[in-house]
Structures are given as C-alpha cells and as structure tokens.
PDB file of C-alpha atoms in Angstrom:
ATOM      1  CA  LYS A 291     170.233 -46.929 103.715  1.00  0.00           C
ATOM      2  CA  LYS A 292     169.037 -49.302 101.029  1.00  0.00           C
ATOM      3  CA  ASP A 293     165.798 -48.959  99.094  1.00  0.00           C
ATOM      4  CA  GLN A 294     164.012 -51.717 100.953  1.00  0.00           C
ATOM      5  CA  VAL A 295     161.141 -52.008 103.423  1.00  0.00           C
ATOM      6  CA  ILE A 296     161.202 -53.654 106.842  1.00  0.00           C
ATOM      7  CA  LEU A 297     157.989 -54.883 108.458  1.00  0.00           C
ATOM      8  CA  GLY A 298     157.636 -54.720 112.212  1.00  0.00           C
ATOM      9  CA  GLY A 299     156.189 -58.204 112.441  1.00  0.00           C
ATOM     10  CA  ASN A 300     155.101 -61.331 110.673  1.00  0.00           C
ATOM     11  CA  LEU A 301     151.802 -62.246 109.031  1.00  0.00           C
ATOM     12  CA  VAL A 302     149.927 -62.895 112.267  1.00  0.00           C
ATOM     13  CA  GLY A 303     146.861 -61.165 113.623  1.00  0.00           C
ATOM     14  CA  ILE A 304     148.486 -59.406 116.594  1.00  0.00           C
ATOM     15  CA  TYR A 305     151.009 -57.753 114.254  1.00  0.00           C
ATOM     16  CA  ARG A 306     148.345 -57.021 111.615  1.00  0.00           C
ATOM     17  CA  GLY A 307     150.883 -58.543 109.286  1.00  0.00           C
ATOM     18  CA  ILE A 308     148.653 -58.743 106.228  1.00  0.00           C
ATOM     19  CA  ASP A 309     147.985 -55.003 106.486  1.00  0.00           C
ATOM     20  CA  SER A 310     151.719 -54.283 106.824  1.00  0.00           C
ATOM     21  CA  PHE A 311     152.477 -56.467 103.820  1.00  0.00           C
ATOM     22  CA  MET A 312     149.770 -54.833 101.665  1.00  0.00           C
ATOM     23  CA  ILE A 313     151.068 -51.368 102.577  1.00  0.00           C
ATOM     24  CA  ALA A 314     154.718 -52.275 101.938  1.00  0.00           C
ATOM     25  CA  ARG A 315     153.917 -53.707  98.496  1.00  0.00           C
ATOM     26  CA  GLU A 316     153.099 -50.154  97.378  1.00  0.00           C
ATOM     27  CA  LEU A 317     156.794 -49.436  96.842  1.00  0.00           C
ATOM     28  CA  GLU A 318     157.610 -52.493  94.730  1.00  0.00           C
ATOM     29  CA  LEU A 319     160.850 -52.875  96.707  1.00  0.00           C
ATOM     30  CA  PRO A 320     162.295 -55.836  98.594  1.00  0.00           C
ATOM     31  CA  ILE A 321     160.283 -56.502 101.765  1.00  0.00           C
ATOM     32  CA  TYR A 322     161.885 -57.919 104.910  1.00  0.00           C
ATOM     33  CA  ALA A 323     160.568 -59.127 108.251  1.00  0.00           C
ATOM     34  CA  LEU A 324     161.991 -60.610 111.408  1.00  0.00           C
ATOM     35  CA  SER A 325     162.124 -64.355 111.930  1.00  0.00           C
ATOM     36  CA  SER A 326     160.079 -64.402 115.107  1.00  0.00           C
ATOM     37  CA  GLY A 327     158.497 -67.362 116.823  1.00  0.00           C
ATOM     38  CA  ARG A 328     155.185 -66.278 115.292  1.00  0.00           C
ATOM     39  CA  LYS A 329     156.408 -66.472 111.703  1.00  0.00           C
ATOM     40  CA  LYS A 330     153.948 -68.356 109.528  1.00  0.00           C
ATOM     41  CA  GLN A 331     155.136 -71.115 107.261  1.00  0.00           C
ATOM     42  CA  ARG A 332     155.500 -70.169 103.609  1.00  0.00           C
ATOM     43  CA  GLU A 333     155.667 -66.368 104.153  1.00  0.00           C
ATOM     44  CA  GLU A 334     158.644 -66.419 101.792  1.00  0.00           C
ATOM     45  CA  GLU A 335     156.315 -67.455  98.962  1.00  0.00           C
ATOM     46  CA  LEU A 336     154.792 -63.972  99.104  1.00  0.00           C
ATOM     47  CA  GLY A 337     158.198 -62.436  98.494  1.00  0.00           C
ATOM     48  CA  ILE A 338     158.974 -61.609 102.107  1.00  0.00           C
ATOM     49  CA  ASN A 339     162.644 -61.983 103.008  1.00  0.00           C
ATOM     50  CA  HIS A 340     163.387 -62.890 106.607  1.00  0.00           C
ATOM     51  CA  LEU A 341     166.234 -61.729 108.761  1.00  0.00           C
ATOM     52  CA  PRO A 342     167.689 -64.482 110.964  1.00  0.00           C
ATOM     53  CA  TRP A 343     167.462 -64.477 114.742  1.00  0.00           C
ATOM     54  CA  MET A 344     170.058 -62.088 116.174  1.00  0.00           C
ATOM     55  CA  ASP A 345     171.023 -60.261 119.349  1.00  0.00           C
ATOM     56  CA  TRP A 346     169.866 -56.689 120.004  1.00  0.00           C
ATOM     57  CA  SER A 347     173.049 -54.964 118.818  1.00  0.00           C
ATOM     58  CA  SER A 348     173.019 -56.929 115.575  1.00  0.00           C
ATOM     59  CA  TRP A 349     169.324 -56.146 115.128  1.00  0.00           C
ATOM     60  CA  MET A 350     169.888 -52.401 115.463  1.00  0.00           C
ATOM     61  CA  TYR A 351     172.750 -52.605 112.973  1.00  0.00           C
ATOM     62  CA  GLU A 352     170.577 -54.519 110.475  1.00  0.00           C
ATOM     63  CA  LEU A 353     167.603 -52.206 111.004  1.00  0.00           C
ATOM     64  CA  SER A 354     169.791 -49.186 110.267  1.00  0.00           C
ATOM     65  CA  LYS A 355     170.219 -50.442 106.691  1.00  0.00           C
ATOM     66  CA  PHE A 356     166.548 -49.922 105.832  1.00  0.00           C
ATOM     67  CA  LYS A 357     165.103 -46.781 104.312  1.00  0.00           C
ATOM     68  CA  TYR A 358     161.396 -47.480 104.953  1.00  0.00           C
ATOM     69  CA  ALA A 359     159.455 -49.164 107.755  1.00  0.00           C
ATOM     70  CA  VAL A 360     155.870 -50.322 108.182  1.00  0.00           C
ATOM     71  CA  GLN A 361     154.498 -51.450 111.535  1.00  0.00           C
ATOM     72  CA  VAL A 362     150.766 -51.442 111.965  1.00  0.00           C
ATOM     73  CA  GLY A 363     150.658 -54.000 114.797  1.00  0.00           C
ATOM     74  CA  THR A 364     149.286 -53.691 118.278  1.00  0.00           C
ATOM     75  CA  GLY A 365     150.830 -51.919 121.251  1.00  0.00           C
ATOM     76  CA  ALA A 366     152.935 -54.958 122.108  1.00  0.00           C
ATOM     77  CA  ALA A 367     155.237 -53.984 119.233  1.00  0.00           C
ATOM     78  CA  GLY A 368     155.897 -50.319 120.034  1.00  0.00           C
ATOM     79  CA  SER A 369     159.640 -50.803 120.377  1.00  0.00           C
ATOM     80  CA  PHE A 370     159.941 -51.230 116.592  1.00  0.00           C
ATOM     81  CA  ASN A 371     158.598 -47.715 115.989  1.00  0.00           C
ATOM     82  CA  LEU A 372     160.869 -46.403 118.742  1.00  0.00           C
ATOM     83  CA  SER A 373     163.943 -48.074 117.215  1.00  0.00           C
ATOM     84  CA  CYS A 374     163.090 -46.677 113.791  1.00  0.00           C
ATOM     85  CA  ALA A 375     162.856 -43.154 115.197  1.00  0.00           C
ATOM     86  CA  TYR A 376     166.203 -43.534 116.952  1.00  0.00           C
ATOM     87  CA  LEU A 377     167.754 -44.477 113.591  1.00  0.00           C
ATOM     88  CA  GLY A 378     165.835 -41.842 111.602  1.00  0.00           C
ATOM     89  CA  ILE A 379     163.831 -44.389 109.618  1.00  0.00           C
ATOM     90  CA  PRO A 380     160.369 -43.047 108.784  1.00  0.00           C
ATOM     91  CA  CYS A 381     157.774 -45.582 109.905  1.00  0.00           C
ATOM     92  CA  VAL A 382     154.250 -45.680 108.499  1.00  0.00           C
ATOM     93  CA  ALA A 383     151.810 -47.192 110.978  1.00  0.00           C
ATOM     94  CA  TYR A 384     148.411 -47.040 112.584  1.00  0.00           C
ATOM     95  CA  ASN A 385     147.967 -44.309 115.178  1.00  0.00           C
ATOM     96  CA  ASP A 386     146.952 -46.609 118.026  1.00  0.00           C
ATOM     97  CA  LEU A 387     150.550 -47.044 119.200  1.00  0.00           C
ATOM     98  CA  ASP A 388     151.848 -44.301 121.475  1.00  0.00           C
ATOM     99  CA  THR A 389     155.400 -44.644 120.160  1.00  0.00           C
ATOM    100  CA  GLN A 390     154.065 -44.250 116.632  1.00  0.00           C
ATOM    101  CA  ILE A 391     151.851 -41.213 117.143  1.00  0.00           C
ATOM    102  CA  ASN A 392     154.473 -39.496 119.341  1.00  0.00           C
ATOM    103  CA  LEU A 393     157.499 -40.191 117.136  1.00  0.00           C
ATOM    104  CA  HIS A 394     156.046 -40.420 113.618  1.00  0.00           C
ATOM    105  CA  PRO A 395     152.897 -38.265 113.878  1.00  0.00           C
ATOM    106  CA  ASP A 396     152.754 -37.326 110.190  1.00  0.00           C
ATOM    107  CA  LEU A 397     153.061 -40.973 109.159  1.00  0.00           C
ATOM    108  CA  SER A 398     150.288 -42.237 111.425  1.00  0.00           C
ATOM    109  CA  VAL A 399     146.884 -43.229 110.085  1.00  0.00           C
ATOM    110  CA  ASN A 400     143.687 -44.632 111.559  1.00  0.00           C
ATOM    111  CA  PRO A 401     143.593 -48.395 112.124  1.00  0.00           C
ATOM    112  CA  SER A 402     142.685 -50.346 108.967  1.00  0.00           C
ATOM    113  CA  ASP A 403     143.231 -47.301 106.718  1.00  0.00           C
ATOM    114  CA  VAL A 404     145.552 -49.185 104.381  1.00  0.00           C
ATOM    115  CA  GLN A 405     144.993 -46.751 101.499  1.00  0.00           C
ATOM    116  CA  SER A 406     146.180 -43.693 103.441  1.00  0.00           C
ATOM    117  CA  ALA A 407     149.183 -45.634 104.716  1.00  0.00           C
ATOM    118  CA  ARG A 408     150.093 -46.696 101.168  1.00  0.00           C
ATOM    119  CA  LYS A 409     149.861 -43.070  99.991  1.00  0.00           C
ATOM    120  CA  LEU A 410     152.206 -41.928 102.761  1.00  0.00           C
ATOM    121  CA  LEU A 411     154.716 -44.658 101.963  1.00  0.00           C
ATOM    122  CA  ASN A 412     154.554 -43.708  98.290  1.00  0.00           C
ATOM    123  CA  LYS A 413     155.140 -40.049  99.186  1.00  0.00           C
ATOM    124  CA  LEU A 414     158.196 -41.022 101.246  1.00  0.00           C
ATOM    125  CA  GLN A 415     159.630 -42.786  98.221  1.00  0.00           C
ATOM    126  CA  ASN A 416     158.821 -40.102  95.654  1.00  0.00           C
ATOM    127  CA  ASP A 417     159.339 -36.871  97.596  1.00  0.00           C
ATOM    128  CA  SER A 418     162.901 -36.613  98.909  1.00  0.00           C
ATOM    129  CA  ILE A 419     162.152 -33.435 100.863  1.00  0.00           C
ATOM    130  CA  PHE A 420     159.237 -35.139 102.640  1.00  0.00           C
ATOM    131  CA  TYR A 421     161.427 -38.171 103.360  1.00  0.00           C
ATOM    132  CA  THR A 422     164.201 -36.031 104.836  1.00  0.00           C
ATOM    133  CA  ASP A 423     161.708 -34.011 106.894  1.00  0.00           C
ATOM    134  CA  MET A 424     160.142 -37.192 108.323  1.00  0.00           C
ATOM    135  CA  SER A 425     163.553 -38.723 109.053  1.00  0.00           C
ATOM    136  CA  ASP A 426     164.783 -35.585 110.810  1.00  0.00           C
ATOM    137  CA  LYS A 427     161.507 -35.134 112.687  1.00  0.00           C
ATOM    138  CA  CYS A 428     161.400 -38.646 114.141  1.00  0.00           C
ATOM    139  CA  ARG A 429     165.035 -38.380 115.274  1.00  0.00           C
ATOM    140  CA  GLN A 430     164.312 -35.048 116.937  1.00  0.00           C
ATOM    141  CA  LEU A 431     161.152 -36.340 118.619  1.00  0.00           C
ATOM    142  CA  TYR A 432     163.090 -39.349 119.875  1.00  0.00           C
ATOM    143  CA  LYS A 433     165.770 -37.080 121.317  1.00  0.00           C
ATOM    144  CA  GLU A 434     163.189 -34.817 122.967  1.00  0.00           C
ATOM    145  CA  ASN A 435     161.056 -37.586 124.470  1.00  0.00           C
ATOM    146  CA  HIS A 436     162.981 -40.851 124.730  1.00  0.00           C
ATOM    147  CA  SER A 437     166.710 -40.168 124.856  1.00  0.00           C
ATOM    148  CA  GLU A 438     168.904 -40.922 127.840  1.00  0.00           C
ATOM    149  CA  GLU A 439     169.219 -37.187 128.489  1.00  0.00           C
ATOM    150  CA  PHE A 440     165.430 -36.794 128.587  1.00  0.00           C
ATOM    151  CA  PHE A 441     165.075 -39.809 130.867  1.00  0.00           C
ATOM    152  CA  LYS A 442     167.682 -38.529 133.334  1.00  0.00           C
ATOM    153  CA  SER A 443     166.116 -35.078 133.452  1.00  0.00           C
ATOM    154  CA  ASP A 444     162.617 -36.493 133.845  1.00  0.00           C
ATOM    155  CA  ILE A 445     163.639 -38.814 136.687  1.00  0.00           C
ATOM    156  CA  LYS A 446     165.479 -36.007 138.500  1.00  0.00           C
ATOM    157  CA  GLU A 447     162.374 -33.807 138.336  1.00  0.00           C
ATOM    158  CA  LYS A 448     160.166 -36.614 139.611  1.00  0.00           C
ATOM    159  CA  LEU A 449     162.554 -37.374 142.462  1.00  0.00           C
ATOM    160  CA  LYS A 450     162.623 -33.699 143.462  1.00  0.00           C
ATOM    161  CA  GLY A 451     158.844 -33.839 143.716  1.00  0.00           C
ATOM    162  CA  LEU A 452     159.096 -36.678 146.241  1.00  0.00           C
ATOM    163  CA  LEU A 453     161.327 -34.749 148.637  1.00  0.00           C
TER     164      LEU A 453
END
C-alpha cells in the first residue's frame, strides 16, 4: 500500500466532499478521488488526483493500493467503506453510515466533526500499531458480518425459520 489517501466521493454535497478533502489534507499526502459523473470542474486545482472510469475488478485492484481512506458521505456511498474493510484499508468517516460504524467503529465520528476525524487520520499515519489494529479489525469485522460465508449461513438460518 502506498502512502496516499483515497476519498470516497467528489466535492459535491451528497458526498460531503469538502469535509472529506479537509480531513484528508491532514496527512499532507497525495489525495485521490474517483472520476464520477458528479465530479466538479477544476477539482484538480485543489490537488486532488482523479482515477479514471474503470470496471469493478479494476476499481478493487486500484483501491487496494491505498493506505488511507476518507468517506464522510451519505448512506448512498456505503459500499466504499465496505470495500475498504474487505481490503483492510482503515476508513475514517462519519458514523451515520451503517457500513462505517459496523466495520470501522473506532474510526467513526459524529457528522461534521472534522477535527476528530483529522486526529484519527493523523493517528493512523503516526502510530503503526494503531494502523495495524484498525486494518486487522476492519478485515475481521467484514469477515464476521459481510463475507460470503456469513451470508450463506445467515440465509440458511432464515430459510429454516420459514419451514
């Protein structure tokens, strides 16, 4: 993983992009975002690098290269937090996303609490034990609550209840 930060959205209101950008700037590392249809013109002028459009497999491969993630957007973007957990990428975000609070509980802060989010991101960068703990924890929580094995077991139990 490279010392760089990926944002879970662009600088639009629904993604709370300005908040994400302000949090990510804490690390003074390269900042990347997706090139979505909501991308604002001139985002690059702020120093945001954009990944090109790509298929899902390519996206997961590219995402796996990042060491840090910030996604403070609304519930419509919960798959970003989920993908980060699958890859063991600690994601700092607001706690109003279920995938965030369930998979990255120690990196979740109240909405609009940019200062606390910046402190957590800084701690991830400067405390290797904390980083490793958060990476391991989100992978484990993913496995326990969102893996294929969990899904199969959960569905089997629910089907048994219908009989």
